[in-house]
Coordinates of C-alpha atoms in Angstrom, one line a residue:
M17 CA 59.6 74.4 187.2
I18 CA 59.8 70.7 185.9
L19 CA 56.4 70.0 187.3
K20 CA 55.1 73.1 185.5
Y21 CA 56.2 71.8 182.2
V22 CA 54.9 68.2 182.9
N23 CA 51.5 69.7 183.6
L24 CA 51.7 71.6 180.3
L25 CA 52.7 68.6 178.2
L26 CA 50.4 66.0 179.9
P27 CA 47.2 67.2 178.1
L28 CA 48.9 66.9 174.8
V29 CA 49.9 63.3 175.5
I30 CA 46.3 62.5 176.6
S31 CA 44.7 64.4 173.6
F32 CA 46.9 62.6 171.0
P33 CA 47.5 59.0 172.3
N34 CA 48.0 57.6 168.8
L35 CA 50.5 60.2 167.6
C36 CA 53.7 58.6 166.3
Y37 CA 57.0 60.2 166.0
A38 CA 59.4 59.4 163.2
T39 CA 63.1 58.4 163.8
A40 CA 65.3 61.1 162.5
S41 CA 67.0 60.2 159.1
A42 CA 70.4 61.2 160.4
N43 CA 70.2 59.2 163.6
V44 CA 73.5 57.3 164.0
D45 CA 71.8 54.1 165.0
V46 CA 69.6 54.2 161.9
L47 CA 72.5 54.8 159.6
L48 CA 74.5 51.9 161.1
R49 CA 71.6 49.5 161.2
R50 CA 70.1 50.3 157.8
G51 CA 69.0 47.2 155.8
F52 CA 71.1 45.9 152.9
L53 CA 69.9 44.0 149.8
N54 CA 70.8 40.3 149.5
I55 CA 72.3 38.8 146.4
G56 CA 72.6 35.1 145.4
N57 CA 75.5 33.0 146.7
G58 CA 76.1 31.3 143.3
T59 CA 79.6 31.5 141.8
T60 CA 78.5 31.2 138.2
K61 CA 77.0 34.3 136.6
P62 CA 73.2 33.8 136.5
V63 CA 71.3 33.0 133.2
L64 CA 68.2 35.2 133.0
T65 CA 65.2 34.9 130.7
L66 CA 62.3 37.3 130.3
K67 CA 59.0 35.9 129.1
S68 CA 56.9 39.0 129.6
P69 CA 56.6 41.7 128.4
S70 CA 57.5 40.7 124.9
G71 CA 57.5 44.1 123.3
G72 CA 55.2 45.7 120.8
W73 CA 52.2 47.6 122.1
T74 CA 49.2 46.9 124.5
L75 CA 45.9 48.4 125.5
N76 CA 46.2 47.0 129.0
Q77 CA 46.9 49.3 131.9
M78 CA 48.8 46.5 133.7
V79 CA 52.0 44.8 132.6
T80 CA 53.2 41.4 133.8
V81 CA 56.9 41.0 134.3
S82 CA 57.9 37.3 134.4
G83 CA 60.8 35.0 133.7
T84 CA 63.4 32.8 135.2
C85 CA 66.8 33.1 136.9
S86 CA 69.2 30.1 137.0
D87 CA 70.4 31.0 140.5
V88 CA 67.6 30.1 142.9
T89 CA 69.4 31.9 145.7
A90 CA 69.4 35.2 143.8
N91 CA 66.7 37.0 145.8
P92 CA 65.1 39.4 145.2
I93 CA 64.9 40.0 141.4
Y94 CA 65.4 43.6 140.6
I95 CA 62.9 45.2 138.3
N96 CA 63.1 48.8 137.0
I97 CA 60.1 50.2 135.1
N98 CA 60.6 53.7 133.6
G99 CA 63.2 54.5 136.3
S100 CA 61.0 53.3 139.2
R101 CA 62.6 50.5 141.2
Y102 CA 60.8 47.4 142.3
F103 CA 61.7 44.0 143.8
T104 CA 60.1 40.7 143.4
R105 CA 60.8 37.3 144.9
N106 CA 62.7 34.5 143.2
Q107 CA 60.3 31.6 143.6
N108 CA 62.6 28.6 143.0
G109 CA 64.1 30.1 139.9
A110 CA 61.0 31.8 138.6
F111 CA 59.4 35.2 139.1
S112 CA 56.2 36.9 138.0
R113 CA 54.7 40.2 139.1
T114 CA 52.1 42.6 137.6
F115 CA 52.6 46.4 137.7
P116 CA 50.7 49.4 136.3
A117 CA 52.0 50.6 133.0
A118 CA 52.5 54.2 131.9
K119 CA 51.1 56.0 128.9
G120 CA 53.4 55.8 125.9
K121 CA 56.8 54.1 125.8
N122 CA 57.7 51.8 128.7
T123 CA 61.2 50.5 129.5
V124 CA 61.5 47.5 131.6
I125 CA 64.9 46.3 133.0
V126 CA 65.2 43.1 134.9
E127 CA 68.3 42.0 136.9
C128 CA 69.4 38.9 138.6
R129 CA 72.5 39.3 140.9
N130 CA 74.9 36.9 142.6
L131 CA 78.5 36.7 143.7
A132 CA 79.6 36.1 140.1
G133 CA 77.9 39.2 138.7
T134 CA 74.8 40.7 137.4
T135 CA 72.8 39.6 134.4
F136 CA 70.1 42.0 133.0
I137 CA 67.6 42.1 130.2
K138 CA 66.0 45.3 128.8
R139 CA 62.8 45.5 126.9
T140 CA 60.4 48.2 125.7
F141 CA 56.7 48.3 124.8
E142 CA 54.1 50.9 124.2
A143 CA 51.0 51.3 126.3
R144 CA 48.1 53.0 124.5
I145 CA 46.3 54.0 127.7
P146 CA 45.2 57.2 129.5
S147 CA 47.7 59.2 131.5
I148 CA 47.9 58.5 135.2
G149 CA 47.5 61.8 137.2
L150 CA 49.0 60.5 140.4
K151 CA 51.0 57.3 141.0
I152 CA 52.7 56.5 144.3
I153 CA 55.1 53.6 144.9
L154 CA 56.4 52.5 148.2
S155 CA 59.1 49.7 148.5
N156 CA 61.8 48.7 151.1
D157 CA 65.1 47.0 150.9
T158 CA 64.6 44.3 153.5
D159 CA 62.9 40.9 153.4
G160 CA 60.4 40.1 156.1
A161 CA 59.5 43.7 156.9
Y162 CA 56.2 45.6 156.2
T163 CA 56.2 49.2 155.1
D164 CA 52.5 49.8 154.7
L165 CA 51.4 52.6 152.4
H166 CA 48.7 55.0 153.5
I167 CA 47.2 57.6 151.3
Y168 CA 44.9 60.4 152.7
E169 CA 43.0 62.2 149.9
P170 CA 41.8 65.8 149.9
D171 CA 38.2 64.7 150.7
G172 CA 39.4 62.8 153.7
S173 CA 39.3 59.3 152.1
H174 CA 41.9 56.9 153.6
V175 CA 43.3 54.4 151.0
Y176 CA 45.4 51.6 152.2
W177 CA 45.6 47.7 152.3
V178 CA 42.1 47.5 154.0
Q179 CA 40.3 50.1 151.9
T180 CA 41.8 49.7 148.4
E181 CA 39.5 52.1 146.4
S182 CA 38.1 55.5 146.9
P183 CA 35.1 57.5 145.6
S184 CA 37.5 59.7 143.5
G185 CA 39.0 56.8 141.6
G186 CA 42.0 56.1 143.8
K187 CA 43.2 52.5 143.6
F188 CA 45.5 50.6 145.8
F189 CA 47.5 47.6 144.5
L190 CA 48.3 45.0 147.2
N191 CA 51.8 43.5 147.7
K192 CA 50.8 40.3 146.0
E193 CA 53.3 37.5 145.6
G194 CA 51.9 34.4 143.9
D195 CA 48.6 33.5 145.6
S196 CA 49.4 35.5 148.7
F197 CA 48.2 39.1 149.3
D198 CA 50.0 39.5 152.6
T199 CA 53.7 38.9 152.0
P200 CA 56.2 41.0 154.0
G201 CA 59.3 42.3 152.5
F202 CA 60.3 44.6 149.5
G203 CA 56.9 45.6 148.4
P204 CA 55.9 47.5 146.3
Y205 CA 52.7 48.9 147.5
I206 CA 51.2 51.1 144.7
Y207 CA 48.5 53.7 144.6
Q208 CA 47.2 55.5 141.5
N209 CA 44.5 57.9 140.5
V210 CA 43.8 58.8 136.9
K211 CA 42.2 62.1 137.8
P212 CA 43.3 63.3 141.3
L213 CA 41.2 65.7 143.3
I214 CA 42.2 69.3 143.7
G215 CA 43.8 69.7 147.1
I216 CA 46.4 68.0 149.3
Y217 CA 47.3 64.4 149.3
R218 CA 49.3 63.1 152.4
I219 CA 51.5 60.0 152.0
D220 CA 52.4 57.9 155.1
A221 CA 54.4 54.8 155.7
N222 CA 53.8 52.5 158.6
Y223 CA 56.7 50.3 159.6
W224 CA 56.3 46.8 161.0
P225 CA 59.4 44.6 161.2
G226 CA 59.1 40.8 161.3
G227 CA 61.3 38.3 163.1
A228 CA 64.7 39.7 163.9
V229 CA 64.4 42.5 161.3
Q230 CA 65.1 45.9 163.1
H231 CA 65.5 48.4 160.3
T232 CA 64.9 49.0 156.7
L233 CA 65.2 51.8 154.1
G234 CA 61.8 52.9 152.8
R235 CA 61.8 54.2 149.2
L236 CA 59.0 56.3 147.9
T237 CA 58.4 57.4 144.3
V238 CA 55.8 60.0 143.5
I239 CA 54.8 60.6 139.8
T240 CA 52.3 63.1 138.6
N241 CA 50.9 63.3 135.0
E242 CA 52.7 60.2 134.1
G243 CA 53.6 59.9 130.4
M244 CA 52.9 63.5 129.7
P245 CA 55.3 66.3 128.8
N246 CA 54.6 68.0 132.2
Q247 CA 55.3 64.8 134.2
L248 CA 56.9 65.3 137.6
K249 CA 58.8 62.5 139.5
K250 CA 60.4 62.6 142.9
D251 CA 62.3 59.7 144.7
I252 CA 62.3 59.9 148.5
E253 CA 64.3 57.6 150.9
K254 CA 63.7 57.3 154.6
P255 CA 65.4 55.0 157.1
L256 CA 62.8 53.3 159.3
A257 CA 64.0 51.7 162.6
K258 CA 61.2 52.0 165.2
P259 CA 58.7 49.2 165.1
G260 CA 55.2 50.5 164.6
E261 CA 56.2 54.1 163.7
T262 CA 54.3 56.1 161.2
V263 CA 56.1 58.6 159.0
T264 CA 54.7 61.2 156.7
L265 CA 57.0 60.9 153.6
A266 CA 55.4 63.5 151.3
Y267 CA 52.5 65.7 150.4
V268 CA 51.3 66.2 146.8
V269 CA 49.3 69.4 146.1
F270 CA 47.0 69.6 143.0
K271 CA 46.1 73.3 142.4
G272 CA 43.8 73.0 139.4
N273 CA 43.5 75.5 136.6
N274 CA 46.2 73.7 134.7
Q275 CA 48.8 74.6 137.3
Q276 CA 51.7 72.2 137.8
P277 CA 51.3 70.0 140.9
E278 CA 53.9 70.2 143.7
I279 CA 55.5 67.3 145.6
I280 CA 56.6 68.4 149.1
V281 CA 59.0 66.5 151.4
P282 CA 58.4 67.6 155.0
A283 CA 61.3 68.9 157.0
K284 CA 63.8 68.0 154.4
N285 CA 67.4 68.7 155.5
G286 CA 66.1 69.8 158.8
K287 CA 64.2 72.8 157.5
N288 CA 60.5 73.1 157.1
S289 CA 59.4 73.3 153.5
K290 CA 57.2 76.1 152.5
L291 CA 54.3 75.9 150.0
E292 CA 52.0 78.5 148.6
I293 CA 48.5 77.4 148.0
S294 CA 45.2 79.0 147.2
K295 CA 42.6 79.9 149.8
E296 CA 40.2 77.5 148.2
I297 CA 42.6 74.5 148.6
L298 CA 43.3 75.6 152.2
D299 CA 39.6 75.7 153.0
K300 CA 39.1 72.2 151.6
W301 CA 42.0 70.8 153.6
K302 CA 40.9 72.4 156.8
S303 CA 37.4 71.0 156.4
S304 CA 38.6 67.5 155.6
N305 CA 39.3 64.8 158.2
D306 CA 43.0 65.1 157.4
Y307 CA 43.4 68.4 159.1
K308 CA 44.1 67.5 162.7
S309 CA 46.9 69.6 164.2
D310 CA 49.3 69.4 167.1
D311 CA 52.3 71.6 167.8
S312 CA 54.4 68.9 169.4
N313 CA 55.8 67.5 166.2
N314 CA 58.3 69.6 164.1
E315 CA 58.6 67.3 161.1
D316 CA 55.8 68.8 159.0
Y317 CA 55.8 71.8 156.8
N318 CA 54.4 75.3 156.8
I319 CA 51.6 76.3 154.5
H320 CA 51.3 79.9 153.2
L321 CA 48.5 81.4 151.2
S322 CA 49.5 82.7 147.8
S323 CA 50.5 86.3 147.9
S324 CA 47.6 87.2 145.6
E325 CA 45.1 85.8 148.0
E326 CA 43.2 87.6 150.6
T327 CA 44.8 86.7 153.9
K328 CA 42.3 88.1 156.3
D329 CA 41.1 85.3 158.6
Y330 CA 43.6 83.0 156.9
S331 CA 46.9 83.5 158.8
E332 CA 49.9 81.2 158.1
I333 CA 49.7 77.8 159.6
E334 CA 53.0 77.2 161.3
S335 CA 54.5 73.7 161.9
K336 CA 51.2 71.9 162.1
S337 CA 51.6 68.2 162.4
I338 CA 49.1 65.7 161.2
K339 CA 47.6 63.1 163.5
K340 CA 48.4 59.6 162.3
N341 CA 45.1 57.7 161.9

């Protein structure tokens, strides 16, 4: 009997040699070994200055957040832009990092923390720029670890740190610290597309620890129609503990015809999410390079055609996993 099951499973292993399996979020070892943020060891409350942004308004799509913190051991510096969390390194008391701005009012909060407490500065400015249709931000809470962001667009384009632009206008912002474009720890990696394609976007994270780092907490923020009345935003946290593992964190579906996009978290709370999409979108997804299925992974979601669509020859796709490229 055992040999029978081995013979059944062996072809799957051979067919999908690069398939990676995610560590379960509720895994006891993951929960115990989850990374924790460091604070400075100074015993005097830090003095913080914020040089940029200075307020007012701008026509630039990027904003530089820079300043100083009196405690050189306070690392990282915490930055919150419009509710999205970022980290940047304290470089001997100074910090500087550039981020995409949002259409309209932007609120920036910078914090410097040590044993004596937290000092923060809040500043606002207005960005007179177009709305961003899709913005994706991936960060982690551990220095020295890579959590690489991979975006698979509906037309099959793969946008990540090697391929930073796509034909549809997708743009990837590298994790730049000073003059380095390859600095591990914290992130963020950022993807944005002013006018996303109709169809399904898949968002993956690939975890590579450095040195003695064994675990981290990945944090994904997905925003659609940023700065508009119909803006959607979802924060997703996923513990990562297995070196080299690739995890699908979310799917974003753009339906067209002024319909609200949907942000889908696969297998949330142990249950497969269900999403109704049109036959047109399903066709595009099935014909793209992103549609590669295998029944051996149960951490993906079910796709159902909308009830108004003709279902002939388009039966439900149950628990189809995506091959990690």
